[in-house]
Amino acid sequence: MHLNHKTFGQQQAKPLIILHGLFGMLDNWQTLALQFAQHYHVFTIDQRNHGKSFHTPDFNYHLLSDDLFHFMHQHHIPKACLIGHSMGGKTAMQFAVDNPGMVEKLVIADIAPKDYPAGHDAIFDAFAALDLSQIQSRNEADEQMKQLVPDFGTRQFLLKNLTRHKNGTYGWKCNLPALQQHYSEILANSLTPYDQFDKPTLFIKGGISERYIELPDDEDTIYHFFPLATINIIPDAGHWVHAEQPEQFYRLCMQFLTEQ
């Protein structure tokens, strides 16, 4: 099974693979991918059960890591730099400890290798509450979702999952039943105490993102799994650090990726 993807930049450049977060898709990274493509051969990927990639009833980080392994083999990529945000960051961490020889450098955006409490109930409720059979337009969907998701930016992000079929009806791109069924596995830390990735790793925390990377509490955990890690903070960014402060995010990544 093939993962939906887009490529940017010159084929002879170093490969850089970007992994989106929960409810996200490769389109979320288009602007930054074009910037990175000035220096890298960039691959943005829809992970399984997201975007236009295949749906399966199973979902966990070991499967997502295996998907990336097969993707790299299919595209003849022996080694790449990885950038992963949130859920995509956990995929990237799992892949790095599973296949350290295939990862040159690792960038993890606003997520740590730890278990998380549930925090997406309102979002799952908003998806479930939307009666797609009655929706005539994206604006109608936005109006219905507003009651449960008051933040406009979050709604716009979630509604990128809304797709219109050829017969005019609407559906969801992401596999909501699978994501909800395996939500506890999405929240969990999939790494074992013995896992370690001893290559350069950059963790980027959004300065106003509260629960995803908690400093100094999470430092010991991060350095346990990633002994060569650096932790940087982008002050005026929340959890969607790359979308809220793209220039600072790009600058930090490029500084790290090009360091000898």
PDB file of C-alpha atoms in Angstrom:
ATOM      1  CA  MET A   1       0.000   0.000   0.000  1.00  0.00           C
ATOM      2  CA  HIS A   2       1.350   3.378  -1.018  1.00  0.00           C
ATOM      3  CA  LEU A   3       1.307   6.566   1.038  1.00  0.00           C
ATOM      4  CA  ASN A   4       0.035   9.664  -0.718  1.00  0.00           C
ATOM      5  CA  HIS A   5       2.874  12.167  -0.961  1.00  0.00           C
ATOM      6  CA  LYS A   6       4.233  15.240  -2.726  1.00  0.00           C
ATOM      7  CA  THR A   7       7.818  16.045  -3.622  1.00  0.00           C
ATOM      8  CA  PHE A   8       9.582  19.387  -3.898  1.00  0.00           C
ATOM      9  CA  GLY A   9      13.089  20.408  -4.936  1.00  0.00           C
ATOM     10  CA  GLN A  10      15.880  18.710  -6.869  1.00  0.00           C
ATOM     11  CA  GLN A  11      16.189  14.922  -6.848  1.00  0.00           C
ATOM     12  CA  GLN A  12      19.953  15.087  -6.353  1.00  0.00           C
ATOM     13  CA  ALA A  13      19.582  17.111  -3.121  1.00  0.00           C
ATOM     14  CA  LYS A  14      19.563  15.489   0.329  1.00  0.00           C
ATOM     15  CA  PRO A  15      16.157  13.983   1.188  1.00  0.00           C
ATOM     16  CA  LEU A  16      14.012  15.599   3.882  1.00  0.00           C
ATOM     17  CA  ILE A  17      10.764  13.904   4.945  1.00  0.00           C
ATOM     18  CA  ILE A  18       8.008  15.822   6.758  1.00  0.00           C
ATOM     19  CA  LEU A  19       5.323  14.099   8.873  1.00  0.00           C
ATOM     20  CA  HIS A  20       2.095  15.886   9.905  1.00  0.00           C
ATOM     21  CA  GLY A  21       0.173  15.595  13.172  1.00  0.00           C
ATOM     22  CA  LEU A  22      -3.173  14.104  14.202  1.00  0.00           C
ATOM     23  CA  PHE A  23      -6.057  15.190  11.899  1.00  0.00           C
ATOM     24  CA  GLY A  24      -3.423  16.805   9.659  1.00  0.00           C
ATOM     25  CA  MET A  25      -2.245  16.109   6.127  1.00  0.00           C
ATOM     26  CA  LEU A  26       0.625  16.923   3.817  1.00  0.00           C
ATOM     27  CA  ASP A  27      -1.041  20.158   2.618  1.00  0.00           C
ATOM     28  CA  ASN A  28      -0.452  21.674   6.080  1.00  0.00           C
ATOM     29  CA  TRP A  29       3.261  21.800   5.227  1.00  0.00           C
ATOM     30  CA  GLN A  30       3.132  23.106   1.646  1.00  0.00           C
ATOM     31  CA  THR A  31       4.563  26.581   2.314  1.00  0.00           C
ATOM     32  CA  LEU A  32       7.448  25.355   4.464  1.00  0.00           C
ATOM     33  CA  ALA A  33       8.126  22.446   2.101  1.00  0.00           C
ATOM     34  CA  LEU A  34       8.689  24.939  -0.724  1.00  0.00           C
ATOM     35  CA  GLN A  35      11.176  26.824   1.451  1.00  0.00           C
ATOM     36  CA  PHE A  36      13.053  23.681   2.465  1.00  0.00           C
ATOM     37  CA  ALA A  37      13.091  22.652  -1.213  1.00  0.00           C
ATOM     38  CA  GLN A  38      15.629  25.386  -1.917  1.00  0.00           C
ATOM     39  CA  HIS A  39      18.137  23.144  -0.136  1.00  0.00           C
ATOM     40  CA  TYR A  40      16.574  19.649   0.073  1.00  0.00           C
ATOM     41  CA  HIS A  41      14.611  17.081  -1.897  1.00  0.00           C
ATOM     42  CA  VAL A  42      11.478  17.322   0.233  1.00  0.00           C
ATOM     43  CA  PHE A  43       8.825  14.635   0.679  1.00  0.00           C
ATOM     44  CA  THR A  44       5.565  15.512   2.455  1.00  0.00           C
ATOM     45  CA  ILE A  45       3.508  12.453   3.346  1.00  0.00           C
ATOM     46  CA  ASP A  46      -0.097  11.698   4.289  1.00  0.00           C
ATOM     47  CA  GLN A  47       0.271   9.089   7.026  1.00  0.00           C
ATOM     48  CA  ARG A  48      -2.162   6.162   6.984  1.00  0.00           C
ATOM     49  CA  ASN A  49      -5.749   7.030   7.937  1.00  0.00           C
ATOM     50  CA  HIS A  50      -5.046  10.677   7.038  1.00  0.00           C
ATOM     51  CA  GLY A  51      -5.382  12.831   3.920  1.00  0.00           C
ATOM     52  CA  LYS A  52      -5.485  10.800   0.717  1.00  0.00           C
ATOM     53  CA  SER A  53      -3.550   7.811   2.057  1.00  0.00           C
ATOM     54  CA  PHE A  54      -5.081   4.388   2.612  1.00  0.00           C
ATOM     55  CA  HIS A  55      -7.409   3.589   5.515  1.00  0.00           C
ATOM     56  CA  THR A  56      -6.927   0.608   7.825  1.00  0.00           C
ATOM     57  CA  PRO A  57      -8.682  -0.383  11.057  1.00  0.00           C
ATOM     58  CA  ASP A  58      -5.285  -0.635  12.803  1.00  0.00           C
ATOM     59  CA  PHE A  59      -3.279   2.370  13.935  1.00  0.00           C
ATOM     60  CA  ASN A  60      -0.190   2.692  16.122  1.00  0.00           C
ATOM     61  CA  TYR A  61       3.331   4.120  15.944  1.00  0.00           C
ATOM     62  CA  HIS A  62       4.950   0.801  15.063  1.00  0.00           C
ATOM     63  CA  LEU A  63       2.732   0.603  11.965  1.00  0.00           C
ATOM     64  CA  LEU A  64       3.443   4.237  11.081  1.00  0.00           C
ATOM     65  CA  SER A  65       7.173   3.581  11.465  1.00  0.00           C
ATOM     66  CA  ASP A  66       6.883   0.532   9.197  1.00  0.00           C
ATOM     67  CA  ASP A  67       4.939   2.615   6.655  1.00  0.00           C
ATOM     68  CA  LEU A  68       7.795   5.119   6.546  1.00  0.00           C
ATOM     69  CA  PHE A  69      10.350   2.316   6.208  1.00  0.00           C
ATOM     70  CA  HIS A  70       8.513   0.917   3.164  1.00  0.00           C
ATOM     71  CA  PHE A  71       8.026   4.414   1.721  1.00  0.00           C
ATOM     72  CA  MET A  72      11.751   5.097   1.869  1.00  0.00           C
ATOM     73  CA  HIS A  73      12.531   1.762   0.211  1.00  0.00           C
ATOM     74  CA  GLN A  74       9.939   2.357  -2.528  1.00  0.00           C
ATOM     75  CA  HIS A  75      11.505   5.748  -3.268  1.00  0.00           C
ATOM     76  CA  HIS A  76      15.116   4.533  -2.994  1.00  0.00           C
ATOM     77  CA  ILE A  77      15.909   6.769  -0.016  1.00  0.00           C
ATOM     78  CA  PRO A  78      18.673   5.104   2.018  1.00  0.00           C
ATOM     79  CA  LYS A  79      18.879   7.916   4.579  1.00  0.00           C
ATOM     80  CA  ALA A  80      16.947  11.139   5.249  1.00  0.00           C
ATOM     81  CA  CYS A  81      16.474  13.993   7.666  1.00  0.00           C
ATOM     82  CA  LEU A  82      13.052  13.843   9.333  1.00  0.00           C
ATOM     83  CA  ILE A  83      10.749  16.576  10.615  1.00  0.00           C
ATOM     84  CA  GLY A  84       7.685  15.453  12.568  1.00  0.00           C
ATOM     85  CA  HIS A  85       5.008  17.508  14.310  1.00  0.00           C
ATOM     86  CA  SER A  86       2.986  16.141  17.245  1.00  0.00           C
ATOM     87  CA  MET A  87       1.759  12.669  16.180  1.00  0.00           C
ATOM     88  CA  GLY A  88       4.190  12.873  13.250  1.00  0.00           C
ATOM     89  CA  GLY A  89       6.941  13.618  15.751  1.00  0.00           C
ATOM     90  CA  LYS A  90       6.114  10.424  17.619  1.00  0.00           C
ATOM     91  CA  THR A  91       6.215   8.515  14.322  1.00  0.00           C
ATOM     92  CA  ALA A  92       9.616  10.062  13.580  1.00  0.00           C
ATOM     93  CA  MET A  93      10.940   9.154  17.044  1.00  0.00           C
ATOM     94  CA  GLN A  94       9.755   5.551  16.680  1.00  0.00           C
ATOM     95  CA  PHE A  95      11.281   5.310  13.207  1.00  0.00           C
ATOM     96  CA  ALA A  96      14.597   6.756  14.407  1.00  0.00           C
ATOM     97  CA  VAL A  97      15.017   4.175  17.178  1.00  0.00           C
ATOM     98  CA  ASP A  98      13.824   1.376  14.851  1.00  0.00           C
ATOM     99  CA  ASN A  99      16.064   2.400  11.929  1.00  0.00           C
ATOM    100  CA  PRO A 100      18.872   4.669  13.178  1.00  0.00           C
ATOM    101  CA  GLY A 101      20.966   4.057  10.067  1.00  0.00           C
ATOM    102  CA  MET A 102      18.219   5.560   7.891  1.00  0.00           C
ATOM    103  CA  VAL A 103      18.018   8.861   9.776  1.00  0.00           C
ATOM    104  CA  GLU A 104      20.653  11.567   9.468  1.00  0.00           C
ATOM    105  CA  LYS A 105      19.058  14.199  11.704  1.00  0.00           C
ATOM    106  CA  LEU A 106      15.742  14.457  13.511  1.00  0.00           C
ATOM    107  CA  VAL A 107      13.509  17.479  14.195  1.00  0.00           C
ATOM    108  CA  ILE A 108      10.594  17.000  16.607  1.00  0.00           C
ATOM    109  CA  ALA A 109       8.008  19.796  16.799  1.00  0.00           C
ATOM    110  CA  ASP A 110       6.135  20.286  20.076  1.00  0.00           C
ATOM    111  CA  ILE A 111       5.853  16.717  21.320  1.00  0.00           C
ATOM    112  CA  ALA A 112       7.841  14.619  23.800  1.00  0.00           C
ATOM    113  CA  PRO A 113       8.441  10.854  24.162  1.00  0.00           C
ATOM    114  CA  LYS A 114       5.887  10.425  26.941  1.00  0.00           C
ATOM    115  CA  ASP A 115       2.273   9.450  27.616  1.00  0.00           C
ATOM    116  CA  TYR A 116      -0.369  12.166  27.323  1.00  0.00           C
ATOM    117  CA  PRO A 117      -3.804  12.594  28.897  1.00  0.00           C
ATOM    118  CA  ALA A 118      -6.786  12.803  26.553  1.00  0.00           C
ATOM    119  CA  GLY A 119      -7.264  16.257  25.093  1.00  0.00           C
ATOM    120  CA  HIS A 120      -9.205  15.903  21.846  1.00  0.00           C
ATOM    121  CA  ASP A 121     -12.675  14.968  23.136  1.00  0.00           C
ATOM    122  CA  ALA A 122     -14.259  18.192  21.870  1.00  0.00           C
ATOM    123  CA  ILE A 123     -12.750  17.612  18.430  1.00  0.00           C
ATOM    124  CA  PHE A 124     -14.012  14.028  18.163  1.00  0.00           C
ATOM    125  CA  ASP A 125     -17.416  15.258  19.404  1.00  0.00           C
ATOM    126  CA  ALA A 126     -17.416  18.020  16.776  1.00  0.00           C
ATOM    127  CA  PHE A 127     -16.669  15.556  13.982  1.00  0.00           C
ATOM    128  CA  ALA A 128     -19.403  13.208  15.245  1.00  0.00           C
ATOM    129  CA  ALA A 129     -21.958  16.001  15.665  1.00  0.00           C
ATOM    130  CA  LEU A 130     -21.629  17.182  12.078  1.00  0.00           C
ATOM    131  CA  ASP A 131     -24.444  15.683   9.984  1.00  0.00           C
ATOM    132  CA  LEU A 132     -22.671  15.358   6.648  1.00  0.00           C
ATOM    133  CA  SER A 133     -25.876  14.341   4.863  1.00  0.00           C
ATOM    134  CA  GLN A 134     -27.267  17.827   5.582  1.00  0.00           C
ATOM    135  CA  ILE A 135     -24.160  19.805   4.648  1.00  0.00           C
ATOM    136  CA  GLN A 136     -24.389  21.868   1.453  1.00  0.00           C
ATOM    137  CA  SER A 137     -21.136  23.821   1.791  1.00  0.00           C
ATOM    138  CA  ARG A 138     -17.949  24.193   3.818  1.00  0.00           C
ATOM    139  CA  ASN A 139     -19.414  27.350   5.407  1.00  0.00           C
ATOM    140  CA  GLU A 140     -22.365  25.333   6.714  1.00  0.00           C
ATOM    141  CA  ALA A 141     -19.966  22.804   8.217  1.00  0.00           C
ATOM    142  CA  ASP A 142     -18.038  25.635   9.843  1.00  0.00           C
ATOM    143  CA  GLU A 143     -21.227  27.066  11.370  1.00  0.00           C
ATOM    144  CA  GLN A 144     -22.228  23.685  12.798  1.00  0.00           C
ATOM    145  CA  MET A 145     -18.755  23.014  14.205  1.00  0.00           C
ATOM    146  CA  LYS A 146     -18.497  26.464  15.827  1.00  0.00           C
ATOM    147  CA  GLN A 147     -20.498  25.434  18.902  1.00  0.00           C
ATOM    148  CA  LEU A 148     -18.001  22.731  19.898  1.00  0.00           C
ATOM    149  CA  VAL A 149     -14.816  24.245  18.426  1.00  0.00           C
ATOM    150  CA  PRO A 150     -15.017  28.019  18.978  1.00  0.00           C
ATOM    151  CA  ASP A 151     -11.491  28.768  17.734  1.00  0.00           C
ATOM    152  CA  PHE A 152     -11.620  29.748  14.042  1.00  0.00           C
ATOM    153  CA  GLY A 153      -8.075  28.576  13.212  1.00  0.00           C
ATOM    154  CA  THR A 154      -8.658  25.143  14.744  1.00  0.00           C
ATOM    155  CA  ARG A 155     -11.911  24.755  12.793  1.00  0.00           C
ATOM    156  CA  GLN A 156     -10.202  25.675   9.527  1.00  0.00           C
ATOM    157  CA  PHE A 157      -7.488  23.107  10.245  1.00  0.00           C
ATOM    158  CA  LEU A 158     -10.043  20.379  11.022  1.00  0.00           C
ATOM    159  CA  LEU A 159     -12.283  21.235   8.060  1.00  0.00           C
ATOM    160  CA  LYS A 160      -9.430  20.615   5.645  1.00  0.00           C
ATOM    161  CA  ASN A 161     -10.500  17.005   6.268  1.00  0.00           C
ATOM    162  CA  LEU A 162     -13.872  17.696   4.654  1.00  0.00           C
ATOM    163  CA  THR A 163     -14.030  16.373   1.106  1.00  0.00           C
ATOM    164  CA  ARG A 164     -16.772  16.603  -1.512  1.00  0.00           C
ATOM    165  CA  HIS A 165     -17.500  13.417  -3.434  1.00  0.00           C
ATOM    166  CA  LYS A 166     -18.341  13.370  -7.143  1.00  0.00           C
ATOM    167  CA  ASN A 167     -22.040  12.911  -6.349  1.00  0.00           C
ATOM    168  CA  GLY A 168     -22.026  16.144  -4.325  1.00  0.00           C
ATOM    169  CA  THR A 169     -22.122  14.566  -0.860  1.00  0.00           C
ATOM    170  CA  TYR A 170     -19.494  15.283   1.794  1.00  0.00           C
ATOM    171  CA  GLY A 171     -17.229  12.940   3.744  1.00  0.00           C
ATOM    172  CA  TRP A 172     -14.081  12.939   5.859  1.00  0.00           C
ATOM    173  CA  LYS A 173     -10.600  12.321   4.463  1.00  0.00           C
ATOM    174  CA  CYS A 174      -9.273  10.959   7.755  1.00  0.00           C
ATOM    175  CA  ASN A 175     -10.419   7.608   9.123  1.00  0.00           C
ATOM    176  CA  LEU A 176     -12.205   8.915  12.215  1.00  0.00           C
ATOM    177  CA  PRO A 177     -13.389   5.516  13.549  1.00  0.00           C
ATOM    178  CA  ALA A 178      -9.830   4.136  13.528  1.00  0.00           C
ATOM    179  CA  LEU A 179      -8.348   7.294  15.076  1.00  0.00           C
ATOM    180  CA  GLN A 180     -10.947   7.278  17.835  1.00  0.00           C
ATOM    181  CA  GLN A 181     -10.618   3.539  18.472  1.00  0.00           C
ATOM    182  CA  HIS A 182      -6.823   3.778  18.757  1.00  0.00           C
ATOM    183  CA  TYR A 183      -6.718   7.164  20.460  1.00  0.00           C
ATOM    184  CA  SER A 184      -5.063   5.719  23.590  1.00  0.00           C
ATOM    185  CA  GLU A 185      -2.218   4.408  21.398  1.00  0.00           C
ATOM    186  CA  ILE A 186      -1.831   7.837  19.771  1.00  0.00           C
ATOM    187  CA  LEU A 187      -1.467   9.393  23.232  1.00  0.00           C
ATOM    188  CA  ALA A 188       0.943   6.748  24.533  1.00  0.00           C
ATOM    189  CA  ASN A 189       4.726   6.729  24.410  1.00  0.00           C
ATOM    190  CA  SER A 190       5.588   3.812  22.111  1.00  0.00           C
ATOM    191  CA  LEU A 191       9.307   3.774  22.985  1.00  0.00           C
ATOM    192  CA  THR A 192      10.692   1.206  25.428  1.00  0.00           C
ATOM    193  CA  PRO A 193      13.101   2.196  28.244  1.00  0.00           C
ATOM    194  CA  TYR A 194      15.942   0.630  26.238  1.00  0.00           C
ATOM    195  CA  ASP A 195      15.326   2.615  23.039  1.00  0.00           C
ATOM    196  CA  GLN A 196      17.821   5.311  22.140  1.00  0.00           C
ATOM    197  CA  PHE A 197      18.736   7.418  19.113  1.00  0.00           C
ATOM    198  CA  ASP A 198      22.234   8.820  19.491  1.00  0.00           C
ATOM    199  CA  LYS A 199      22.337  11.232  16.560  1.00  0.00           C
ATOM    200  CA  PRO A 200      21.628  14.984  16.453  1.00  0.00           C
ATOM    201  CA  THR A 201      18.009  15.695  17.378  1.00  0.00           C
ATOM    202  CA  LEU A 202      16.245  19.044  17.708  1.00  0.00           C
ATOM    203  CA  PHE A 203      13.116  19.447  19.837  1.00  0.00           C
ATOM    204  CA  ILE A 204      11.209  22.673  19.130  1.00  0.00           C
ATOM    205  CA  LYS A 205       8.704  23.784  21.757  1.00  0.00           C
ATOM    206  CA  GLY A 206       6.037  26.417  21.233  1.00  0.00           C
ATOM    207  CA  GLY A 207       6.539  28.934  24.035  1.00  0.00           C
ATOM    208  CA  ILE A 208       2.810  29.264  24.742  1.00  0.00           C
ATOM    209  CA  SER A 209       2.080  25.566  24.145  1.00  0.00           C
ATOM    210  CA  GLU A 210       1.509  24.250  27.640  1.00  0.00           C
ATOM    211  CA  ARG A 211       1.181  20.493  27.841  1.00  0.00           C
ATOM    212  CA  TYR A 212       3.127  18.991  24.970  1.00  0.00           C
ATOM    213  CA  ILE A 213       6.705  19.709  26.072  1.00  0.00           C
ATOM    214  CA  GLU A 214       6.865  20.725  29.737  1.00  0.00           C
ATOM    215  CA  LEU A 215      10.175  22.238  30.798  1.00  0.00           C
ATOM    216  CA  PRO A 216      12.148  21.434  32.825  1.00  0.00           C
ATOM    217  CA  ASP A 217      10.052  18.348  33.667  1.00  0.00           C
ATOM    218  CA  ASP A 218      10.471  16.579  30.304  1.00  0.00           C
ATOM    219  CA  GLU A 219      14.197  17.239  29.866  1.00  0.00           C
ATOM    220  CA  ASP A 220      15.375  14.013  31.536  1.00  0.00           C
ATOM    221  CA  THR A 221      12.942  11.944  29.452  1.00  0.00           C
ATOM    222  CA  ILE A 222      14.044  13.597  26.214  1.00  0.00           C
ATOM    223  CA  TYR A 223      17.760  13.163  26.968  1.00  0.00           C
ATOM    224  CA  HIS A 224      17.223   9.537  28.037  1.00  0.00           C
ATOM    225  CA  PHE A 225      15.970   8.570  24.573  1.00  0.00           C
ATOM    226  CA  PHE A 226      17.852  11.252  22.611  1.00  0.00           C
ATOM    227  CA  PRO A 227      21.180  11.926  24.377  1.00  0.00           C
ATOM    228  CA  LEU A 228      22.347  14.344  21.655  1.00  0.00           C
ATOM    229  CA  ALA A 229      19.122  16.369  21.751  1.00  0.00           C
ATOM    230  CA  THR A 230      18.910  20.153  21.729  1.00  0.00           C
ATOM    231  CA  ILE A 231      15.720  21.835  22.960  1.00  0.00           C
ATOM    232  CA  ASN A 232      14.739  25.224  21.538  1.00  0.00           C
ATOM    233  CA  ILE A 233      11.715  27.395  22.273  1.00  0.00           C
ATOM    234  CA  ILE A 234       9.865  29.672  19.849  1.00  0.00           C
ATOM    235  CA  PRO A 235       8.359  32.198  22.301  1.00  0.00           C
ATOM    236  CA  ASP A 236       5.129  33.338  20.613  1.00  0.00           C
ATOM    237  CA  ALA A 237       4.017  29.978  19.220  1.00  0.00           C
ATOM    238  CA  GLY A 238       1.435  27.484  20.404  1.00  0.00           C
ATOM    239  CA  HIS A 239       1.236  23.786  19.540  1.00  0.00           C
ATOM    240  CA  TRP A 240       1.096  24.448  15.773  1.00  0.00           C
ATOM    241  CA  VAL A 241       4.505  26.042  16.088  1.00  0.00           C
ATOM    242  CA  HIS A 242       5.407  25.661  12.385  1.00  0.00           C
ATOM    243  CA  ALA A 243       2.160  27.309  11.251  1.00  0.00           C
ATOM    244  CA  GLU A 244       2.132  30.110  13.828  1.00  0.00           C
ATOM    245  CA  GLN A 245       5.782  31.151  13.493  1.00  0.00           C
ATOM    246  CA  PRO A 246       6.914  29.655  10.159  1.00  0.00           C
ATOM    247  CA  GLU A 247       9.934  31.921   9.641  1.00  0.00           C
ATOM    248  CA  GLN A 248      11.381  31.239  13.078  1.00  0.00           C
ATOM    249  CA  PHE A 249      10.642  27.534  12.681  1.00  0.00           C
ATOM    250  CA  TYR A 250      12.341  27.425   9.280  1.00  0.00           C
ATOM    251  CA  ARG A 251      15.359  29.331  10.570  1.00  0.00           C
ATOM    252  CA  LEU A 252      15.815  27.017  13.572  1.00  0.00           C
ATOM    253  CA  CYS A 253      15.466  23.904  11.408  1.00  0.00           C
ATOM    254  CA  MET A 254      17.916  25.114   8.766  1.00  0.00           C
ATOM    255  CA  GLN A 255      20.464  26.162  11.375  1.00  0.00           C
ATOM    256  CA  PHE A 256      20.262  22.685  12.928  1.00  0.00           C
ATOM    257  CA  LEU A 257      20.122  20.681   9.693  1.00  0.00           C
ATOM    258  CA  THR A 258      23.114  22.432   8.123  1.00  0.00           C
ATOM    259  CA  GLU A 259      25.359  22.276  11.211  1.00  0.00           C
ATOM    260  CA  GLN A 260      28.402  20.087  10.659  1.00  0.00           C
TER     261      GLN A 260
END
